[in-house]
Coordinates of C-alpha atoms and ligand atoms in Angstrom, one line a residue:
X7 CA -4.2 -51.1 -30.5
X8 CA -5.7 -48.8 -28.1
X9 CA -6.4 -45.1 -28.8
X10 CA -6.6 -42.7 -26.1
X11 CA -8.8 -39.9 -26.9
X12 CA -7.6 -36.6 -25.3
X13 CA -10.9 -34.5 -23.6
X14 CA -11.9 -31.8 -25.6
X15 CA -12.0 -28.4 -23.7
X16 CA -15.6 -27.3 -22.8
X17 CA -16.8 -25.4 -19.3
X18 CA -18.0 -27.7 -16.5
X19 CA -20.8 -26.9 -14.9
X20 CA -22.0 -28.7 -11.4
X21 CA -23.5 -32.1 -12.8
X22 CA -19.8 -32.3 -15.3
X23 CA -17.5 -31.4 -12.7
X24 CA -17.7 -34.7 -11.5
X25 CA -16.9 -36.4 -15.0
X26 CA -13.2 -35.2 -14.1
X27 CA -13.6 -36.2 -10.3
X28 CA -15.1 -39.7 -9.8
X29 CA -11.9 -41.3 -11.8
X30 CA -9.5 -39.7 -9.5
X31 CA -10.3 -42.1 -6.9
X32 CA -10.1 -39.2 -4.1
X33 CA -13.3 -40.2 -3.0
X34 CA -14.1 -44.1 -2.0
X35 CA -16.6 -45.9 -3.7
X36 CA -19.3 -45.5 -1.1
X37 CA -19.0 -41.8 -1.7
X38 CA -19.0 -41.2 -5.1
X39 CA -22.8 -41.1 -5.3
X40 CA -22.9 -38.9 -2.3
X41 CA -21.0 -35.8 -3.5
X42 CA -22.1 -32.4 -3.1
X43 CA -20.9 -29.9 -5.7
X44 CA -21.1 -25.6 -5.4
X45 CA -19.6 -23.2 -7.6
X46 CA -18.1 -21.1 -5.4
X47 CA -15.8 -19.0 -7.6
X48 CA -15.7 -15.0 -6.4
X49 CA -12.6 -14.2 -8.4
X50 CA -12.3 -12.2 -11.7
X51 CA -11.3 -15.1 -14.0
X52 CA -12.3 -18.3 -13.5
X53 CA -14.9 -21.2 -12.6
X54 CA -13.9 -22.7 -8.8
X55 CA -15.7 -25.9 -7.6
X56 CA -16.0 -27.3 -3.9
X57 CA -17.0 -31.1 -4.3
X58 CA -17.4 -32.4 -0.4
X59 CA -18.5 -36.2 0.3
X60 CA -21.8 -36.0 2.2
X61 CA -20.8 -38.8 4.5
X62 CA -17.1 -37.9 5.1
X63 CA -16.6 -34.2 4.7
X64 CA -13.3 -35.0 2.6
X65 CA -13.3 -32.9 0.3
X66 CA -11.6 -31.1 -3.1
X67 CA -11.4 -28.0 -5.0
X68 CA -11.6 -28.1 -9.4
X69 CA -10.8 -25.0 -10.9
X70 CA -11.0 -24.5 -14.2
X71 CA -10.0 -21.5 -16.4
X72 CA -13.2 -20.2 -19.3
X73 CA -11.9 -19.0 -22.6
X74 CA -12.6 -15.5 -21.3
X75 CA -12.3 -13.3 -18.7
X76 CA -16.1 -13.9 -16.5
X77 CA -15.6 -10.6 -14.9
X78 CA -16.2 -9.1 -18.3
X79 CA -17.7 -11.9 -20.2
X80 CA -16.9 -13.7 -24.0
X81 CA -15.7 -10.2 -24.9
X82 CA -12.9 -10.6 -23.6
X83 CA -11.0 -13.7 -24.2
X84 CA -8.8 -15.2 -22.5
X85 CA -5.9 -17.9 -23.1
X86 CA -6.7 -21.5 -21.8
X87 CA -3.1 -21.7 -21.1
X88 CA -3.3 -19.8 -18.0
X89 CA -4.6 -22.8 -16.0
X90 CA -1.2 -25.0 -17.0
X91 CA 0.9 -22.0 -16.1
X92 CA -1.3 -21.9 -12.6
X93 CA -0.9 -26.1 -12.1
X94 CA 3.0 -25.5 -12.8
X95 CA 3.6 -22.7 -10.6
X96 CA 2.1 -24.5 -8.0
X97 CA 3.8 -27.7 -8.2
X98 CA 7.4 -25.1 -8.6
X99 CA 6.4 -24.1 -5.5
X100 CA 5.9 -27.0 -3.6
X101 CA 9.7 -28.1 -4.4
X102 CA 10.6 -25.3 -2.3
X103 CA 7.4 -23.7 -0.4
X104 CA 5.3 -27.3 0.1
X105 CA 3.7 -25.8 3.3
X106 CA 2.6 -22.2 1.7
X107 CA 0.9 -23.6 -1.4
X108 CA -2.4 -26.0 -2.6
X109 CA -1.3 -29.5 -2.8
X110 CA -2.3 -30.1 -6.7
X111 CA -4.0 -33.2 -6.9
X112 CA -4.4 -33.5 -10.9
X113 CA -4.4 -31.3 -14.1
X114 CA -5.2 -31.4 -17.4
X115 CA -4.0 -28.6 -19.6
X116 CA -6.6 -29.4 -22.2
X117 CA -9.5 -29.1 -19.9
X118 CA -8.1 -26.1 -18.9
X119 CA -8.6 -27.7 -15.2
X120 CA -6.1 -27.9 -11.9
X121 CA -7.5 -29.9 -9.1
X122 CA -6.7 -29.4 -5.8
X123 CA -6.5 -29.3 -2.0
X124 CA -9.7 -27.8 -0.2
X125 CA -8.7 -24.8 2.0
X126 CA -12.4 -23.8 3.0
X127 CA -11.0 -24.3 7.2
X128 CA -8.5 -20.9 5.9
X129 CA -10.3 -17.1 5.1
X130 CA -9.0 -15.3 2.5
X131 CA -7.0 -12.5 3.7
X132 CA -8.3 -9.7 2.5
X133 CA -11.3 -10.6 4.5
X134 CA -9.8 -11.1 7.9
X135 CA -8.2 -8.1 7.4
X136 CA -10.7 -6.2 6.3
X137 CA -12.7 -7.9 9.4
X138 CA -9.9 -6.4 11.8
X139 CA -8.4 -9.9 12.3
X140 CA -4.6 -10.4 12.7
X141 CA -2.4 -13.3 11.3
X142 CA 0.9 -13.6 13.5
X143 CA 2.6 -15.8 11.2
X144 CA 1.6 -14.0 7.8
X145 CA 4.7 -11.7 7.4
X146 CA 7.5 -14.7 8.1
X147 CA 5.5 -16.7 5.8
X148 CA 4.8 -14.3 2.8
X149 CA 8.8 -13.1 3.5
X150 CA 9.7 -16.9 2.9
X151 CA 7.2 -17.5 0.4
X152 CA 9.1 -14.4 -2.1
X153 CA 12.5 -15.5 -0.9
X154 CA 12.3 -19.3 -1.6
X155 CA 10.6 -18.9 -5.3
X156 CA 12.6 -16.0 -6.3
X157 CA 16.4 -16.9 -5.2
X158 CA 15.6 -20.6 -6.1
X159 CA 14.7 -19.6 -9.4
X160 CA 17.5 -17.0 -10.7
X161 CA 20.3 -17.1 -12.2
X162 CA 21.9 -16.8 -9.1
X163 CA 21.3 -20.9 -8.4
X164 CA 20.0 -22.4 -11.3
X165 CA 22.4 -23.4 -14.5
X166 CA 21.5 -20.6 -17.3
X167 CA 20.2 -23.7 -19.8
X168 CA 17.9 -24.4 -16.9
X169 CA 17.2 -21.1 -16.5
X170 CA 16.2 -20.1 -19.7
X171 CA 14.1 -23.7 -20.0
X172 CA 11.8 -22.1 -16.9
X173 CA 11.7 -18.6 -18.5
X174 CA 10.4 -20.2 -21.8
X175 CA 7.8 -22.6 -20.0
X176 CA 6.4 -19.4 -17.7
X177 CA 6.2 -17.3 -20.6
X178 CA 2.6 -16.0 -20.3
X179 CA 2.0 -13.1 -22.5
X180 CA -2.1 -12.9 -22.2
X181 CA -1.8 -12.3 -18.4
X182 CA 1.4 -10.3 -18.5
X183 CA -0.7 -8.0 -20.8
X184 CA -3.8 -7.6 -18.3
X185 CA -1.0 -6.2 -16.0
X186 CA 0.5 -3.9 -18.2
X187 CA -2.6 -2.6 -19.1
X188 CA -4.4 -2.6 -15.9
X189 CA -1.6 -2.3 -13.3
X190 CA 1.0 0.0 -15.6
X191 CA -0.9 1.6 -18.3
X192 CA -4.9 2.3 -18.4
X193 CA -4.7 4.4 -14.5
X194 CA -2.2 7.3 -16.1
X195 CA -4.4 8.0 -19.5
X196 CA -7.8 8.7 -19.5
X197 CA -9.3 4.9 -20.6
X198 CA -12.6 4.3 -20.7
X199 CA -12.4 1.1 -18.1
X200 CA -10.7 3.3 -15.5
X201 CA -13.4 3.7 -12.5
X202 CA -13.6 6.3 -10.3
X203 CA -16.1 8.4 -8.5
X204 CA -16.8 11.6 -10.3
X205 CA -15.7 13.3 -7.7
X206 CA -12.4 12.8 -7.6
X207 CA -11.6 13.6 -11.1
X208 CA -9.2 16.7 -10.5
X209 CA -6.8 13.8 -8.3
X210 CA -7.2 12.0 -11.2
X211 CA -6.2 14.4 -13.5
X212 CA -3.2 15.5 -11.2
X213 CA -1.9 12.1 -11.9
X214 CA -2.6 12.5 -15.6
X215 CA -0.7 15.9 -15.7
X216 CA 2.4 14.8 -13.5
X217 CA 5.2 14.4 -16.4
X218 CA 7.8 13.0 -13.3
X219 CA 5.3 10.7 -12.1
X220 CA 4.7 9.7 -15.4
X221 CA 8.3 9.0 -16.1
X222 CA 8.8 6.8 -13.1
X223 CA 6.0 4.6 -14.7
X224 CA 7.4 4.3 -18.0
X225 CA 10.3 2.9 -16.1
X226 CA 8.6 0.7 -13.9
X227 CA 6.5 -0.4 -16.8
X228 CA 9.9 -1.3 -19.0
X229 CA 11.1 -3.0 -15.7
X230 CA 7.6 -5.1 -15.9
X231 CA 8.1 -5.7 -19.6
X232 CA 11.7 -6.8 -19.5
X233 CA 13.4 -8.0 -16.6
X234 CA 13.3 -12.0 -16.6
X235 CA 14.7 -12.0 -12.9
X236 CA 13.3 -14.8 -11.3
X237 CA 10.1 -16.5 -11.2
X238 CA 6.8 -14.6 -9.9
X239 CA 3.3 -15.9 -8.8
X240 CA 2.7 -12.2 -10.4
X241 CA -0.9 -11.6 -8.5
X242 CA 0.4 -11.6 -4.5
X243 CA -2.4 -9.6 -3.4
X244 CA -4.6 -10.1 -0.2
X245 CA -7.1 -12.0 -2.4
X246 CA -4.6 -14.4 -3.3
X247 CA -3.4 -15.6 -0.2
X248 CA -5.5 -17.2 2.1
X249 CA -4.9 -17.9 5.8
X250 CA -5.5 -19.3 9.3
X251 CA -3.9 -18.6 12.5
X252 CA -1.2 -20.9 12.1
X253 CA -1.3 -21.4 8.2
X254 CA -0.7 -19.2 5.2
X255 CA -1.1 -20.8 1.9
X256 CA -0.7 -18.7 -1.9
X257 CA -3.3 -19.8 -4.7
X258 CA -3.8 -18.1 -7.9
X259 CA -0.6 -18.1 -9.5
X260 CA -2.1 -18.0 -13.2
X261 CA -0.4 -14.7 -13.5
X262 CA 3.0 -16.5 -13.2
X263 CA 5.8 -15.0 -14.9
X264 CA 9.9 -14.3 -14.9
X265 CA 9.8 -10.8 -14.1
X266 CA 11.2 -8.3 -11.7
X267 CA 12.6 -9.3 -8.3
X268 CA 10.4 -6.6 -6.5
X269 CA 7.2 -7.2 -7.9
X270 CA 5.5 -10.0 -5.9
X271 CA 6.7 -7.9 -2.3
X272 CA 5.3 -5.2 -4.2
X273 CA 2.0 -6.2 -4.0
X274 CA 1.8 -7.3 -0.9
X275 CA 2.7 -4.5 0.6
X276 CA 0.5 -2.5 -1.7
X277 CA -2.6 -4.4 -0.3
X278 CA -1.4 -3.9 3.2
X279 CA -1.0 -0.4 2.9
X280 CA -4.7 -0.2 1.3
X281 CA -5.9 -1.8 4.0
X282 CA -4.2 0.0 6.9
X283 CA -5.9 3.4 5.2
X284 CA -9.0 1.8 5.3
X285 CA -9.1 0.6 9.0
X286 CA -9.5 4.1 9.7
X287 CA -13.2 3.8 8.3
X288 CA -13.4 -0.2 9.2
X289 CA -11.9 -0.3 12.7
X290 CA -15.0 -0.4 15.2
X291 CA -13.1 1.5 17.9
X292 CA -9.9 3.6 18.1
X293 CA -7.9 1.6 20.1
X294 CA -9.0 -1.6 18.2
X295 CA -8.0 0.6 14.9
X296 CA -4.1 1.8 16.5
X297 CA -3.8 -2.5 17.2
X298 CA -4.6 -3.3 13.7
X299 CA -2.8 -0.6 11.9
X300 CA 0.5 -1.4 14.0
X301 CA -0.2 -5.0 13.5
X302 CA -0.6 -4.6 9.5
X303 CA 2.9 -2.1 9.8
X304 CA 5.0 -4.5 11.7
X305 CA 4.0 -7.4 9.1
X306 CA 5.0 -4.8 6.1
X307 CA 8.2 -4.5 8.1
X308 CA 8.7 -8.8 9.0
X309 CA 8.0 -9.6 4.9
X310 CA 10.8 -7.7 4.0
X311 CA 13.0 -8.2 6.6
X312 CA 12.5 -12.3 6.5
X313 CA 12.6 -11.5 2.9
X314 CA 16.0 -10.3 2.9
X315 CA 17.2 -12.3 5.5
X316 CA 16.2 -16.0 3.8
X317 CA 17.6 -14.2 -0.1
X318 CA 20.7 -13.4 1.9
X319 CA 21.1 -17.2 3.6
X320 CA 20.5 -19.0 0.5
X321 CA 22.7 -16.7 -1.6
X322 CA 25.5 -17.3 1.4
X323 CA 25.0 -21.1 1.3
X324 CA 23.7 -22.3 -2.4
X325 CA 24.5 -19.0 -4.8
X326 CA 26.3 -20.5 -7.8
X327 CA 26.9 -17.1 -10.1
X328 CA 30.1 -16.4 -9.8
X329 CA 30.1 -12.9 -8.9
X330 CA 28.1 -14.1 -5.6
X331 CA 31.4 -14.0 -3.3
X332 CA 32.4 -10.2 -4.7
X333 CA 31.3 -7.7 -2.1
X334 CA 28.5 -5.8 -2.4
X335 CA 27.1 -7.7 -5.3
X336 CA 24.0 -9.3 -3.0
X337 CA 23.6 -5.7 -1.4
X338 CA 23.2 -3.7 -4.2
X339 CA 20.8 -6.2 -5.4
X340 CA 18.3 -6.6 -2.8
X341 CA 18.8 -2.7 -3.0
X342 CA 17.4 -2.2 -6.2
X343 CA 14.6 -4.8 -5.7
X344 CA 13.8 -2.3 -2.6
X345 CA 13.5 0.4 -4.5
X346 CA 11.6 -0.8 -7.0
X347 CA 9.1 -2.7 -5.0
X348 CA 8.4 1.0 -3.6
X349 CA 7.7 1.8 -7.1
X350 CA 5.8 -1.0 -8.1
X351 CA 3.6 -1.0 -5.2
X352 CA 3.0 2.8 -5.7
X353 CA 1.0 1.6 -9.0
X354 CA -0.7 -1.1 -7.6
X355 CA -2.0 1.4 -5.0
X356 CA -3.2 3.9 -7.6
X357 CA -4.8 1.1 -9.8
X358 CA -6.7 -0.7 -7.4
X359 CA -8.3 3.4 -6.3
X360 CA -9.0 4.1 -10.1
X361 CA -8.5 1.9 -12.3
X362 CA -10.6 -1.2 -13.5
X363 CA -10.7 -3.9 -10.7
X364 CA -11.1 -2.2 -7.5
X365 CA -10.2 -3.7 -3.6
X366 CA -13.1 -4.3 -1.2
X367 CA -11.1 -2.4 1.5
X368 CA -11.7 0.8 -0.2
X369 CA -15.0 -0.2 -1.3
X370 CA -16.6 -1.4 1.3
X371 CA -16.2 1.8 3.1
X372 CA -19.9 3.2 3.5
X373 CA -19.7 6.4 3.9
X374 CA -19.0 8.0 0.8
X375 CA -17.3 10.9 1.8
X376 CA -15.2 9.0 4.1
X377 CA -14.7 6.7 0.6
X378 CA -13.6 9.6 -1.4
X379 CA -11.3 10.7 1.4
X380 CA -9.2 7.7 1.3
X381 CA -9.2 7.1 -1.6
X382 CA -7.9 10.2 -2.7
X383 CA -5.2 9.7 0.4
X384 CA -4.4 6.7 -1.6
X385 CA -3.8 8.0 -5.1
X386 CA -1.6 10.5 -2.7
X387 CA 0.3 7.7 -1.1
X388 CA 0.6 5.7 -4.6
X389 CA 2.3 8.6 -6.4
X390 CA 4.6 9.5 -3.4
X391 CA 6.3 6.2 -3.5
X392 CA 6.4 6.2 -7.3
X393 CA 8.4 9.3 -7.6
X394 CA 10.4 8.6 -4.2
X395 CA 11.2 4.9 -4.4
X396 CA 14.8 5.9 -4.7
X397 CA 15.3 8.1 -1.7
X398 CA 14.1 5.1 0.4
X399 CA 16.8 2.4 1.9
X400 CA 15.3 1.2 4.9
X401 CA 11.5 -0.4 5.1
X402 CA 10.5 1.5 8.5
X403 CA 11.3 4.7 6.1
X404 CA 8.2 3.3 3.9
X405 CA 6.2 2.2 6.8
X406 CA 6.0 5.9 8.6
X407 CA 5.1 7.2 5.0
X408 CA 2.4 5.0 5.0
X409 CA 1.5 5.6 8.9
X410 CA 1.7 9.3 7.9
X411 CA -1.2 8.9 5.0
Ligands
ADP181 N1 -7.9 -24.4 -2.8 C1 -9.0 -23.8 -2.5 N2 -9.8 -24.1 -1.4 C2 -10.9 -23.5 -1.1 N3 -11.4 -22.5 -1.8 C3 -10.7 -22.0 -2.8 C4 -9.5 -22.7 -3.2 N4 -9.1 -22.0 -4.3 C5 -10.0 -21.1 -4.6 N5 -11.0 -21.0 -3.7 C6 -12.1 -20.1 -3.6 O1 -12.4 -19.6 -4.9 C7 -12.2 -18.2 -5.0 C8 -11.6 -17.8 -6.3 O2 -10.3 -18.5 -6.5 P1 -9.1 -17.8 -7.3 O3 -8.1 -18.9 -7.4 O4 -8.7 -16.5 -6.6 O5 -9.9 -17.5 -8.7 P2 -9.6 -16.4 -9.8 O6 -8.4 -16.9 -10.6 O7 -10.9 -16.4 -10.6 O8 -9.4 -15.1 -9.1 C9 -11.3 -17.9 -3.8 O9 -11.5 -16.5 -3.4 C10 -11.8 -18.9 -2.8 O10 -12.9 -18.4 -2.2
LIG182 C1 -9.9 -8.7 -15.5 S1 -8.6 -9.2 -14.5 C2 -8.5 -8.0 -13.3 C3 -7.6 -8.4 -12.2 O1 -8.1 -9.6 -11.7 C4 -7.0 -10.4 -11.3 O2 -7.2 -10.8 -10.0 P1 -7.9 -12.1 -9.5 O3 -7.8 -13.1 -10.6 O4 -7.2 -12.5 -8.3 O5 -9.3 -11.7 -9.2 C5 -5.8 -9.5 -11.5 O6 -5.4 -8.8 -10.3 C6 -6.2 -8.6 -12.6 O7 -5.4 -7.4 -12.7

């Protein structure tokens, strides 16, 4: 009788990496002995590894999750379990997004370790943009990309047994924490990991004083906390997503989760907006700055118009609730997940300006008083579309707020 012996979980380092790599038989014999390994990770979590064959150039990508947080070290730990919710994501999102995800080669939920394609021929978004690059295909794709994983994971197709089997598999309450905390909670009190520049304290503490503002989060914040819509990657920002001219693919889904419809848009649009503020710091020339900024509004505009567009198709052709037929069911809908993407985007803005983990866009700007005076027009922008989210009904209405900033 055989016995197999399950791997016991410990952090690979550049020599162990390949312990999980050589059996996979990705690379040919010839080139196992010629592999060249870097840890390449720049993210807040977790270990990344690029293993390329000297000879060939193939190559792959191990990521593997630490039992803690390496932004902040052992002190904070962290569920294993994130890197089987990231493996699964990604392989839910192949079945109906194959083209805008990591093909995932291999996994192993005990080693905490998803193995996968090698994008290193894409950028990461945030990047380009920041860089003053533009992505023509970005907005259909990221539009797509929310449609496809959210109607295709609802109610609104899948049987409710089904249903509740994915909301049970994607429950991920270590993560979901981190963005209640960090995205919903720590930015409105006065926590000791918010980060800010001294100077721009009395913003701060106009967002700490404003009892409607405040109220709008608590709602958002239950909306976070309860609503099991459909299934999210739950981290969309522009260091998330990484593209080329004619490819866009989503990593990182290890913030997975069934939560509000809105959320994922949310983000997106949050990290677009934070970057059209900063081109006015980035942008090399003015006319160079008008093309990026209109660029970066139009593909606000395209993700949720393709958004609504593919959510409306599918609902027309495979919705199986049966309310989906009743008029003004779908509108009233993608209505409310409008209105609360403007919400939730609002405090993704005002927690990427002061609370813990920041966004290079605003950053990077060197000039600090140029720095303190977007980011206080941010914390501006972020509360506005908190406390207005339901006076909006058309996206061009939040892009000229944002133009207006
Ligand atoms: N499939 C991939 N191909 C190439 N590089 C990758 C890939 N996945 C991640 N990376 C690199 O590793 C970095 C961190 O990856 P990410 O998944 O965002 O980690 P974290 O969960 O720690 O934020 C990315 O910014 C990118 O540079
Ligand atoms: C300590 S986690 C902070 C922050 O990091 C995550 O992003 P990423 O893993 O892409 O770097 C997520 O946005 C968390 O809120």
């Amino acid at each position: 009788m055989s016995v197999q012996v399950r791997p016991t979980y410990e952090p690979l380092n550049e020599l162990t990496v390949l312990d999980v790599v050589k059996p996979l038989d990705f690379f040919d014999a010839s080139e196992q002995n010629q592999l060249h390994v870097r840890e390449i990770g720049d993210g807040n979590l977790n270990l990344v590894f690029h293993i390329e064959s000297a000879t060939s150039k193939k190559a792959l990508i191990v990521k593997q999750a630490l039992p803690y947080a390496k932004v902040v070290g052992e002190s904070w730990p962290l569920t294993l379990d994130r890197a089987r919710i990231e493996s699964d994501a990604l392989l839910k999102e192949a079945e109906s997004v194959p083209h805008l995800v990591p093909k995932v080669l291999f996994s192993d939920s005990a080693l905490a370790v998803t193995v996968m394609e090698d994008l290193s021929d894409h950028v990461i978004l945030r990047k380009g943009l920041i860089e003053g690059q533009i992505y023509p295909q970005l907005a259909e794709d990221i539009g797509t990309f929310a449609a496809k994983t959210a109607f295709y994971s609802s109610d609104f197709y899948l049987h409710p047994f089904e249903k509740k089997e994915q909301v049970r598999k994607f429950s991920n309450p270590e993560l979901c924490k981190i963005t209640e905390d960090l995205v919903f909670t720590d930015p409105f009190f006065n926590i000791e990991t918010n980060d800010f520049p001294a100077e721009l304290q009395p913003d701060v503490d106009r967002i700490w004083n404003d009892k409607e503002l405040l109220k709008e989060v608590a709602q958002l914040r239950l909306a976070f906390l309860t609503k099991a819509e459909v299934l999210l990657h739950g981290d969309l920002h522009s260091g998330s997503i990484f593209v080329k001219s004619d490819s866009t693919k989503v990593i990182d889904p290890e913030f997975a989760f069934y939560g509000p419809a809105g959320f994922d848009i949310a983000h997106f649009i949050a990290n677009l907006a934070l970057n059209h503020l900063s081109q006015n710091a980035h942008a090399k020339e003015p006319f160079h700055r008008d093309s990026i900024q209109s660029y970066l509004l139009q593909t606000i505009e395209k993700t949720w118009e393709t958004y609504r567009e593919t959510f409306t198709q599918l609902w027309n052709e495979k919705a199986t609730d049966p309310f989906a037929k009743t008029e003004g069911v779908l509108e009233s809908f993608l209505q409310k997940t409008f209105q609360e993407a403007i919400g939730f985007a609002g405090c993704e803005i005002i927690r990427r300006t002061i609370g813990l983990a920041h966004v290079a866009d605003l950053d990077s700007i060197s000039k600090r008083e140029v720095e303190l005076f977007y980011k206080k027009t941010a914390l501006e922008l972020g509360a506005k579309l908190i406390k207005n989210q339901r006076k909006l009904t058309n996206i061009t209405e939040l892009t000229d707020w944002i133009r207006g900033a």
